[in-house]
Amino acid sequence: MIANELTYQELAELDKKHFMHPTSPIQQQQENGPAYIFTKGDGIYLEDVHGKKVIDGMSSLWNVNIGHGRKELGIAAMEQMNKLAFSSCFATFSNEPAIRLAAKIAEVTPGDLNATFFTSGGSEANDTAYKLARHYWILKGQPEKKKIISRIKSYHGVAMGATSATGLKPFRDFTNSLAPDFYHTDNFSAKAFEEAVISEGPDTIAAFIAEPVQGAGGVHIAPEEYFNNVRNICDKYNILFITDEVITGFGRTGKYFGIEHYGVAPDLMCFAKGVTSGYAQLGGVVLSEKIYEDFKRLSTGTLLHGYTYSGHPMACAVALKNIEIIENENLIENAKNMGAEMLKGFRWIQGEREIVKNVRALGLMGAIELNSQQSAAGPLAPLIVNEAAKQGLICRSVVFDKMDILVLAPPLSINKQEIDRLVEIIHHAIYQIEQKL
């Protein structure tokens, strides 16, 4: 053992004593220690301190799009840090990587999305979008337009505004005081959205926000005409349309951005995760040319919103290299093709296993919905997740609001052989649980 290297048990005890984990069961951590202590990553695989290799079937948190262990991103980070690790972007200070990345994002986003406000991640991006939307209407002389409408089963992050916008009730129940003026409407019903607009009063609504594909809520895919209808309703009642592309952006769905499947463009778009494939912390909000022009024309003082790390030069340099890899290696097309193979495998599993009720995928975002009515033990997805982990696959369960769904989102670099192995493990894990019912 090299000097200062800690044993697994030493690390586990320090973890329990000092590390409060995000979105984790505290009791489980204290009783069992960390589920994994990872030390390496390569492609679609992660390796822990015991040398066990597992398929990262969730791209960690839907975000390691190009896969693990890409040295190019480490080199890009090192080179930028050796030149300029950090400088503030307040008071109109700037840096080359932030400028170049903002221009690149304007190039690849749909419609006339053209100007980016950078953040450190997705929750900050969502909170920024709400604040910019509300401030926009203040500048336009309509300060009463402040309500934000989102959807049931949506997930928009865990900052205070993002929590309040999230449609999954358990996340809102975590705190005893939510931000005001957030409302939720039925999932994928444009009619319900319009009814909510009329009920609340169009002159009081700042924006509507939606994920092109709901991720943490169970990979729910919108009907073909849904977002066209939403866009028309927003235009009809003078409401800003925000898309949350934190999960769906940068190739995850088989297109650069999820909303492109529906042929419409938003007024504001939130992004994070795949912009750096998780190699650095970065997010942002992209504004349409029209909205940005209004900001330039009407804003006369300081824009009093900003984060220390907005436009972080190292993170932006990593993002530029990440996007270069996504494009040069045709990972968006690969996500489309391998997503079709993954869905084909899911459909085969559905035909083989009685407890599988429904399967769906768009690109490399997939879900297997389970029939937990056959289980006296409650939801089946967590049991299957545990079984799959034993066989070398990390996946995720969604059991909010009586759902029982297994979700997967492997790196966009995955190949056909690896898809086949992923499907094989899932099938065997489901079979193992089915035999115990």
C-alpha positions as semicolon CSV with decimal commas, in nm:
position;residue;x (nm);y (nm);z (nm)
1;M;0,000;0,000;0,000
2;I;0,146;0,338;-0,096
3;A;0,202;0,605;0,168
4;N;-0,114;0,777;0,289
5;E;-0,338;0,535;0,094
6;L;-0,644;0,445;0,297
7;T;-0,808;0,105;0,319
8;Y;-1,168;0,061;0,209
9;Q;-1,283;0,038;0,570
10;E;-1,100;0,359;0,661
11;L;-1,254;0,539;0,366
12;A;-1,600;0,405;0,449
13;E;-1,577;0,522;0,810
14;L;-1,461;0,869;0,703
15;D;-1,745;0,877;0,450
16;K;-2,005;0,799;0,718
17;K;-1,856;1,049;0,961
18;H;-1,787;1,347;0,735
19;F;-1,964;1,321;0,395
20;M;-2,334;1,411;0,375
21;H;-2,439;1,263;0,040
22;P;-2,677;1,428;-0,206
23;T;-3,006;1,250;-0,283
24;S;-2,913;0,950;-0,070
25;P;-3,070;0,762;0,224
26;I;-2,875;0,872;0,531
27;Q;-2,971;0,562;0,731
28;Q;-2,847;0,333;0,454
29;Q;-2,516;0,519;0,440
30;Q;-2,469;0,498;0,817
31;E;-2,557;0,128;0,831
32;N;-2,375;0,005;0,522
33;G;-2,132;0,276;0,422
34;P;-2,104;0,397;0,062
35;A;-2,248;0,161;-0,199
36;Y;-1,937;0,211;-0,414
37;I;-1,615;0,405;-0,379
38;F;-1,513;0,458;-0,740
39;T;-1,153;0,510;-0,840
40;K;-1,147;0,480;-1,221
41;G;-1,363;0,524;-1,529
42;D;-1,315;0,403;-1,885
43;G;-1,575;0,432;-2,159
44;I;-1,906;0,300;-2,025
45;Y;-1,736;0,139;-1,723
46;L;-1,661;0,245;-1,367
47;E;-1,421;0,064;-1,133
48;D;-1,432;0,072;-0,753
49;V;-1,164;0,036;-0,484
50;H;-1,206;-0,344;-0,488
51;G;-1,135;-0,357;-0,861
52;K;-1,495;-0,441;-0,950
53;K;-1,599;-0,304;-1,291
54;V;-1,962;-0,207;-1,360
55;I;-2,147;-0,066;-1,659
56;D;-2,249;0,292;-1,588
57;G;-2,600;0,251;-1,722
58;M;-2,701;0,601;-1,612
59;S;-2,400;0,796;-1,744
60;S;-2,363;0,863;-1,369
61;L;-2,634;1,135;-1,352
62;W;-2,746;1,139;-1,718
63;N;-2,436;1,347;-1,789
64;V;-2,120;1,155;-1,886
65;N;-2,220;1,171;-2,252
66;I;-1,880;1,103;-2,410
67;G;-1,796;0,830;-2,158
68;H;-1,539;0,807;-1,881
69;G;-1,163;0,846;-1,897
70;R;-1,128;1,086;-2,191
71;K;-0,783;1,233;-2,138
72;E;-0,848;1,508;-2,393
73;L;-1,075;1,685;-2,146
74;G;-0,815;1,663;-1,871
75;I;-0,557;1,811;-2,106
76;A;-0,797;2,091;-2,206
77;A;-0,857;2,169;-1,838
78;M;-0,486;2,164;-1,756
79;E;-0,390;2,385;-2,048
80;Q;-0,655;2,642;-1,960
81;M;-0,570;2,636;-1,590
82;N;-0,203;2,690;-1,672
83;K;-0,299;3,003;-1,867
84;L;-0,599;3,134;-1,674
85;A;-0,771;2,914;-1,418
86;F;-1,031;3,168;-1,317
87;S;-1,134;3,528;-1,361
88;S;-1,463;3,697;-1,282
89;C;-1,718;3,777;-1,551
90;F;-1,888;4,044;-1,337
91;A;-1,864;4,410;-1,443
92;T;-1,838;4,300;-1,811
93;F;-1,502;4,125;-1,756
94;S;-1,467;3,833;-1,996
95;N;-1,244;3,550;-2,112
96;E;-1,187;3,373;-2,443
97;P;-1,327;3,026;-2,358
98;A;-1,656;3,175;-2,233
99;I;-1,688;3,390;-2,545
100;R;-1,611;3,100;-2,778
101;L;-1,848;2,863;-2,596
102;A;-2,135;3,115;-2,602
103;A;-2,083;3,152;-2,978
104;K;-2,072;2,774;-3,026
105;I;-2,393;2,724;-2,827
106;A;-2,564;2,987;-3,043
107;E;-2,451;2,789;-3,348
108;V;-2,590;2,451;-3,237
109;T;-2,914;2,546;-3,059
110;P;-3,247;2,551;-3,247
111;G;-3,440;2,855;-3,367
112;D;-3,294;3,195;-3,288
113;L;-3,147;3,105;-2,949
114;N;-2,843;3,327;-2,945
115;A;-2,713;3,453;-2,607
116;T;-2,603;3,246;-2,305
117;F;-2,598;3,324;-1,933
118;F;-2,360;3,073;-1,773
119;T;-2,415;2,897;-1,440
120;S;-2,246;2,614;-1,251
121;G;-2,517;2,352;-1,312
122;G;-2,878;2,266;-1,390
123;S;-3,054;2,389;-1,077
124;E;-2,884;2,726;-1,111
125;A;-2,978;2,732;-1,479
126;N;-3,344;2,675;-1,398
127;D;-3,350;2,936;-1,120
128;T;-3,180;3,178;-1,359
129;A;-3,442;3,115;-1,627
130;Y;-3,725;3,197;-1,386
131;K;-3,555;3,515;-1,267
132;L;-3,469;3,629;-1,620
133;A;-3,826;3,562;-1,735
134;R;-3,970;3,762;-1,447
135;H;-3,719;4,045;-1,491
136;Y;-3,798;4,050;-1,862
137;W;-4,161;4,129;-1,790
138;I;-4,056;4,398;-1,540
139;L;-3,851;4,560;-1,816
140;K;-4,150;4,530;-2,050
141;G;-4,368;4,718;-1,802
142;Q;-4,570;4,413;-1,696
143;P;-4,441;4,329;-1,345
144;E;-4,758;4,137;-1,263
145;K;-4,643;3,860;-1,502
146;K;-4,455;3,650;-1,247
147;K;-4,616;3,304;-1,228
148;I;-4,426;3,000;-1,354
149;I;-4,622;2,697;-1,476
150;S;-4,462;2,353;-1,498
151;R;-4,597;1,998;-1,518
152;I;-4,673;1,709;-1,289
153;K;-4,387;1,453;-1,291
154;S;-4,141;1,722;-1,403
155;Y;-3,800;1,761;-1,245
156;H;-3,616;2,093;-1,259
157;G;-3,355;2,069;-0,984
158;V;-3,326;2,133;-0,612
159;A;-3,248;2,504;-0,571
160;M;-3,542;2,686;-0,414
161;G;-3,704;2,800;-0,736
162;A;-3,618;2,474;-0,912
163;T;-3,767;2,273;-0,624
164;S;-4,084;2,479;-0,639
165;A;-4,114;2,423;-1,014
166;T;-4,053;2,048;-0,985
167;G;-4,376;1,853;-1,028
168;L;-4,266;1,553;-0,820
169;K;-4,434;1,617;-0,484
170;P;-4,178;1,439;-0,261
171;F;-3,912;1,691;-0,366
172;R;-4,141;1,979;-0,270
173;D;-4,235;1,808;0,057
174;F;-3,866;1,803;0,155
175;T;-3,898;2,167;0,266
176;N;-4,174;2,334;0,466
177;S;-4,173;2,655;0,263
178;L;-4,171;2,683;-0,115
179;A;-4,113;2,982;-0,338
180;P;-4,438;3,156;-0,433
181;D;-4,604;3,177;-0,774
182;F;-4,524;2,828;-0,903
183;Y;-4,806;2,616;-1,045
184;H;-4,831;2,265;-1,192
185;T;-5,053;2,135;-1,468
186;D;-5,131;1,788;-1,604
187;N;-4,864;1,597;-1,789
188;F;-4,862;1,626;-2,169
189;S;-5,205;1,790;-2,189
190;A;-5,192;2,114;-2,386
191;K;-5,561;2,158;-2,307
192;A;-5,491;2,142;-1,933
193;F;-5,211;2,395;-1,976
194;E;-5,439;2,639;-2,157
195;E;-5,709;2,591;-1,894
196;A;-5,453;2,673;-1,623
197;V;-5,349;2,986;-1,813
198;I;-5,709;3,105;-1,839
199;S;-5,779;3,019;-1,475
200;E;-5,475;3,202;-1,338
201;G;-5,499;3,488;-1,585
202;P;-5,258;3,526;-1,881
203;D;-5,150;3,869;-1,759
204;T;-5,007;3,709;-1,443
205;I;-4,801;3,432;-1,608
206;A;-4,436;3,486;-1,692
207;A;-4,338;3,151;-1,835
208;F;-4,410;2,784;-1,892
209;I;-4,124;2,537;-1,844
210;A;-4,103;2,176;-1,965
211;E;-3,847;1,901;-2,023
212;P;-3,866;1,772;-2,384
213;V;-3,845;1,425;-2,229
214;Q;-3,907;1,397;-1,857
215;G;-3,602;1,234;-1,705
216;A;-3,605;1,188;-1,329
217;G;-3,984;1,159;-1,341
218;G;-3,963;0,832;-1,536
219;V;-3,859;0,904;-1,899
220;H;-4,198;1,020;-2,021
221;I;-4,197;1,111;-2,390
222;A;-4,433;1,378;-2,522
223;P;-4,696;1,304;-2,787
224;E;-4,597;1,427;-3,133
225;E;-4,811;1,744;-3,140
226;Y;-4,782;1,839;-2,774
227;F;-4,501;2,095;-2,796
228;N;-4,642;2,253;-3,112
229;N;-4,964;2,312;-2,920
230;V;-4,772;2,446;-2,618
231;R;-4,576;2,685;-2,840
232;N;-4,901;2,814;-2,994
233;I;-5,061;2,863;-2,650
234;C;-4,758;3,055;-2,524
235;D;-4,766;3,279;-2,831
236;K;-5,142;3,329;-2,802
237;Y;-5,125;3,446;-2,439
238;N;-4,785;3,621;-2,447
239;I;-4,608;3,370;-2,221
240;L;-4,239;3,278;-2,245
241;F;-4,169;2,914;-2,329
242;I;-3,869;2,763;-2,145
243;T;-3,730;2,419;-2,223
244;D;-3,527;2,236;-1,959
245;E;-3,262;2,053;-2,163
246;V;-3,039;1,978;-1,864
247;I;-3,073;1,604;-1,929
248;T;-3,184;1,601;-2,293
249;G;-2,919;1,837;-2,435
250;F;-2,598;1,762;-2,622
251;G;-2,707;1,446;-2,799
252;R;-2,881;1,241;-2,532
253;T;-3,201;1,189;-2,735
254;G;-3,038;1,135;-3,074
255;K;-3,058;1,503;-3,167
256;Y;-2,849;1,790;-3,037
257;F;-3,140;1,900;-2,817
258;G;-3,457;1,715;-2,726
259;I;-3,697;1,987;-2,841
260;E;-3,569;1,941;-3,198
261;H;-3,773;1,620;-3,221
262;Y;-4,084;1,838;-3,215
263;G;-3,990;2,109;-3,464
264;V;-4,037;2,405;-3,231
265;A;-3,799;2,644;-3,055
266;P;-3,828;2,793;-2,705
267;D;-3,769;3,149;-2,589
268;L;-3,522;3,031;-2,326
269;M;-3,338;2,699;-2,294
270;C;-3,169;2,560;-1,982
271;F;-2,869;2,330;-2,021
272;A;-2,598;2,165;-1,807
273;K;-2,480;1,801;-1,764
274;G;-2,385;1,695;-2,120
275;V;-2,224;2,030;-2,206
276;T;-1,909;1,906;-2,030
277;S;-2,005;1,537;-1,992
278;G;-1,962;1,595;-1,619
279;Y;-1,587;1,664;-1,648
280;A;-1,643;2,016;-1,512
281;Q;-1,932;2,197;-1,345
282;L;-2,117;2,410;-1,600
283;G;-2,470;2,505;-1,700
284;G;-2,653;2,796;-1,852
285;V;-2,959;2,955;-2,005
286;V;-2,977;3,046;-2,374
287;L;-3,203;3,336;-2,471
288;S;-3,364;3,391;-2,809
289;E;-3,242;3,679;-3,021
290;K;-3,574;3,858;-2,968
291;I;-3,558;3,828;-2,589
292;Y;-3,192;3,929;-2,578
293;E;-3,257;4,231;-2,800
294;D;-3,527;4,344;-2,558
295;F;-3,285;4,305;-2,267
296;K;-3,025;4,513;-2,452
297;R;-3,279;4,779;-2,541
298;L;-3,460;4,806;-2,206
299;S;-3,199;4,726;-1,939
300;T;-3,035;5,048;-1,820
301;G;-2,867;4,946;-1,493
302;T;-2,671;4,648;-1,366
303;L;-2,823;4,304;-1,424
304;L;-2,829;4,202;-1,058
305;H;-2,803;3,829;-1,110
306;G;-2,481;3,631;-1,134
307;Y;-2,276;3,349;-0,989
308;T;-1,908;3,354;-0,895
309;Y;-1,840;3,083;-1,152
310;S;-2,055;3,217;-1,438
311;G;-1,836;3,184;-1,747
312;H;-1,564;2,990;-1,563
313;P;-1,276;2,976;-1,816
314;M;-1,159;2,623;-1,733
315;A;-1,512;2,479;-1,739
316;C;-1,583;2,654;-2,070
317;A;-1,260;2,520;-2,220
318;V;-1,361;2,168;-2,114
319;A;-1,706;2,220;-2,269
320;L;-1,554;2,326;-2,601
321;K;-1,337;2,014;-2,615
322;N;-1,634;1,797;-2,510
323;I;-1,854;1,938;-2,787
324;E;-1,571;1,885;-3,036
325;I;-1,557;1,516;-2,939
326;I;-1,937;1,479;-2,961
327;E;-1,931;1,620;-3,314
328;N;-1,611;1,459;-3,445
329;E;-1,708;1,113;-3,322
330;N;-2,071;1,139;-3,440
331;L;-2,199;1,059;-3,093
332;I;-2,539;1,215;-3,158
333;E;-2,598;0,978;-3,449
334;N;-2,463;0,695;-3,235
335;A;-2,711;0,784;-2,960
336;K;-2,991;0,762;-3,216
337;N;-2,875;0,426;-3,351
338;M;-2,782;0,265;-3,020
339;G;-3,101;0,404;-2,867
340;A;-3,297;0,214;-3,131
341;E;-3,102;-0,103;-3,042
342;M;-3,167;-0,047;-2,672
343;L;-3,541;-0,004;-2,732
344;K;-3,540;-0,317;-2,947
345;G;-3,383;-0,502;-2,654
346;F;-3,637;-0,358;-2,410
347;R;-3,921;-0,476;-2,633
348;W;-3,772;-0,825;-2,639
349;I;-3,759;-0,820;-2,257
350;Q;-4,123;-0,708;-2,249
351;G;-4,218;-1,008;-2,458
352;E;-4,026;-1,243;-2,227
353;R;-4,116;-1,114;-1,880
354;E;-4,469;-1,086;-1,741
355;I;-4,390;-0,812;-1,488
356;V;-4,286;-0,569;-1,765
357;K;-4,584;-0,352;-1,850
358;N;-4,440;-0,098;-2,092
359;V;-4,108;0,010;-2,245
360;R;-4,002;0,332;-2,415
361;A;-3,692;0,521;-2,525
362;L;-3,584;0,828;-2,720
363;G;-3,220;0,806;-2,810
364;L;-3,028;0,683;-2,508
365;M;-3,300;0,769;-2,257
366;G;-3,498;0,456;-2,181
367;A;-3,755;0,324;-1,936
368;I;-3,899;-0,013;-1,842
369;E;-4,231;0,023;-1,661
370;L;-4,319;-0,259;-1,424
371;N;-4,641;-0,413;-1,302
372;S;-4,592;-0,392;-0,926
373;Q;-4,949;-0,511;-0,864
374;Q;-4,801;-0,861;-0,876
375;S;-4,569;-0,779;-0,586
376;A;-4,676;-0,787;-0,223
377;A;-4,338;-0,631;-0,139
378;G;-4,421;-0,304;-0,317
379;P;-4,229;-0,149;-0,609
380;L;-4,019;-0,387;-0,812
381;A;-3,777;-0,141;-0,974
382;P;-3,555;-0,097;-0,663
383;L;-3,524;-0,475;-0,632
384;I;-3,421;-0,502;-0,997
385;V;-3,169;-0,217;-0,955
386;N;-3,006;-0,407;-0,668
387;E;-3,001;-0,732;-0,864
388;A;-2,855;-0,562;-1,172
389;A;-2,581;-0,408;-0,956
390;K;-2,477;-0,756;-0,842
391;Q;-2,441;-0,849;-1,209
392;G;-2,236;-0,540;-1,297
393;L;-2,485;-0,275;-1,414
394;I;-2,581;0,056;-1,255
395;C;-2,934;0,169;-1,336
396;R;-3,201;0,366;-1,151
397;S;-3,553;0,325;-1,016
398;V;-3,833;0,582;-1,017
399;V;-4,106;0,511;-0,763
400;F;-4,251;0,858;-0,699
401;D;-4,630;0,896;-0,703
402;K;-4,694;0,519;-0,731
403;M;-4,470;0,482;-1,037
404;D;-4,257;0,168;-1,069
405;I;-4,006;0,237;-1,344
406;L;-3,654;0,126;-1,428
407;V;-3,461;0,397;-1,616
408;L;-3,138;0,380;-1,814
409;A;-2,923;0,636;-1,993
410;P;-2,580;0,494;-2,084
411;P;-2,300;0,705;-2,234
412;L;-2,348;0,812;-2,596
413;S;-2,027;0,627;-2,684
414;I;-2,181;0,285;-2,613
415;N;-2,155;0,025;-2,891
416;K;-2,381;-0,260;-3,006
417;Q;-2,195;-0,528;-2,811
418;E;-2,222;-0,320;-2,494
419;I;-2,594;-0,256;-2,555
420;D;-2,646;-0,630;-2,588
421;R;-2,468;-0,690;-2,258
422;L;-2,673;-0,418;-2,087
423;V;-2,998;-0,573;-2,214
424;E;-2,881;-0,919;-2,108
425;I;-2,812;-0,805;-1,752
426;I;-3,145;-0,624;-1,722
427;H;-3,332;-0,927;-1,851
428;H;-3,158;-1,159;-1,608
429;A;-3,215;-0,920;-1,316
430;I;-3,587;-0,896;-1,398
431;Y;-3,603;-1,274;-1,433
432;Q;-3,441;-1,320;-1,092
433;I;-3,690;-1,091;-0,923
434;E;-3,984;-1,240;-1,115
435;Q;-3,895;-1,585;-0,980
436;K;-3,926;-1,459;-0,622
437;L;-4,280;-1,321;-0,664
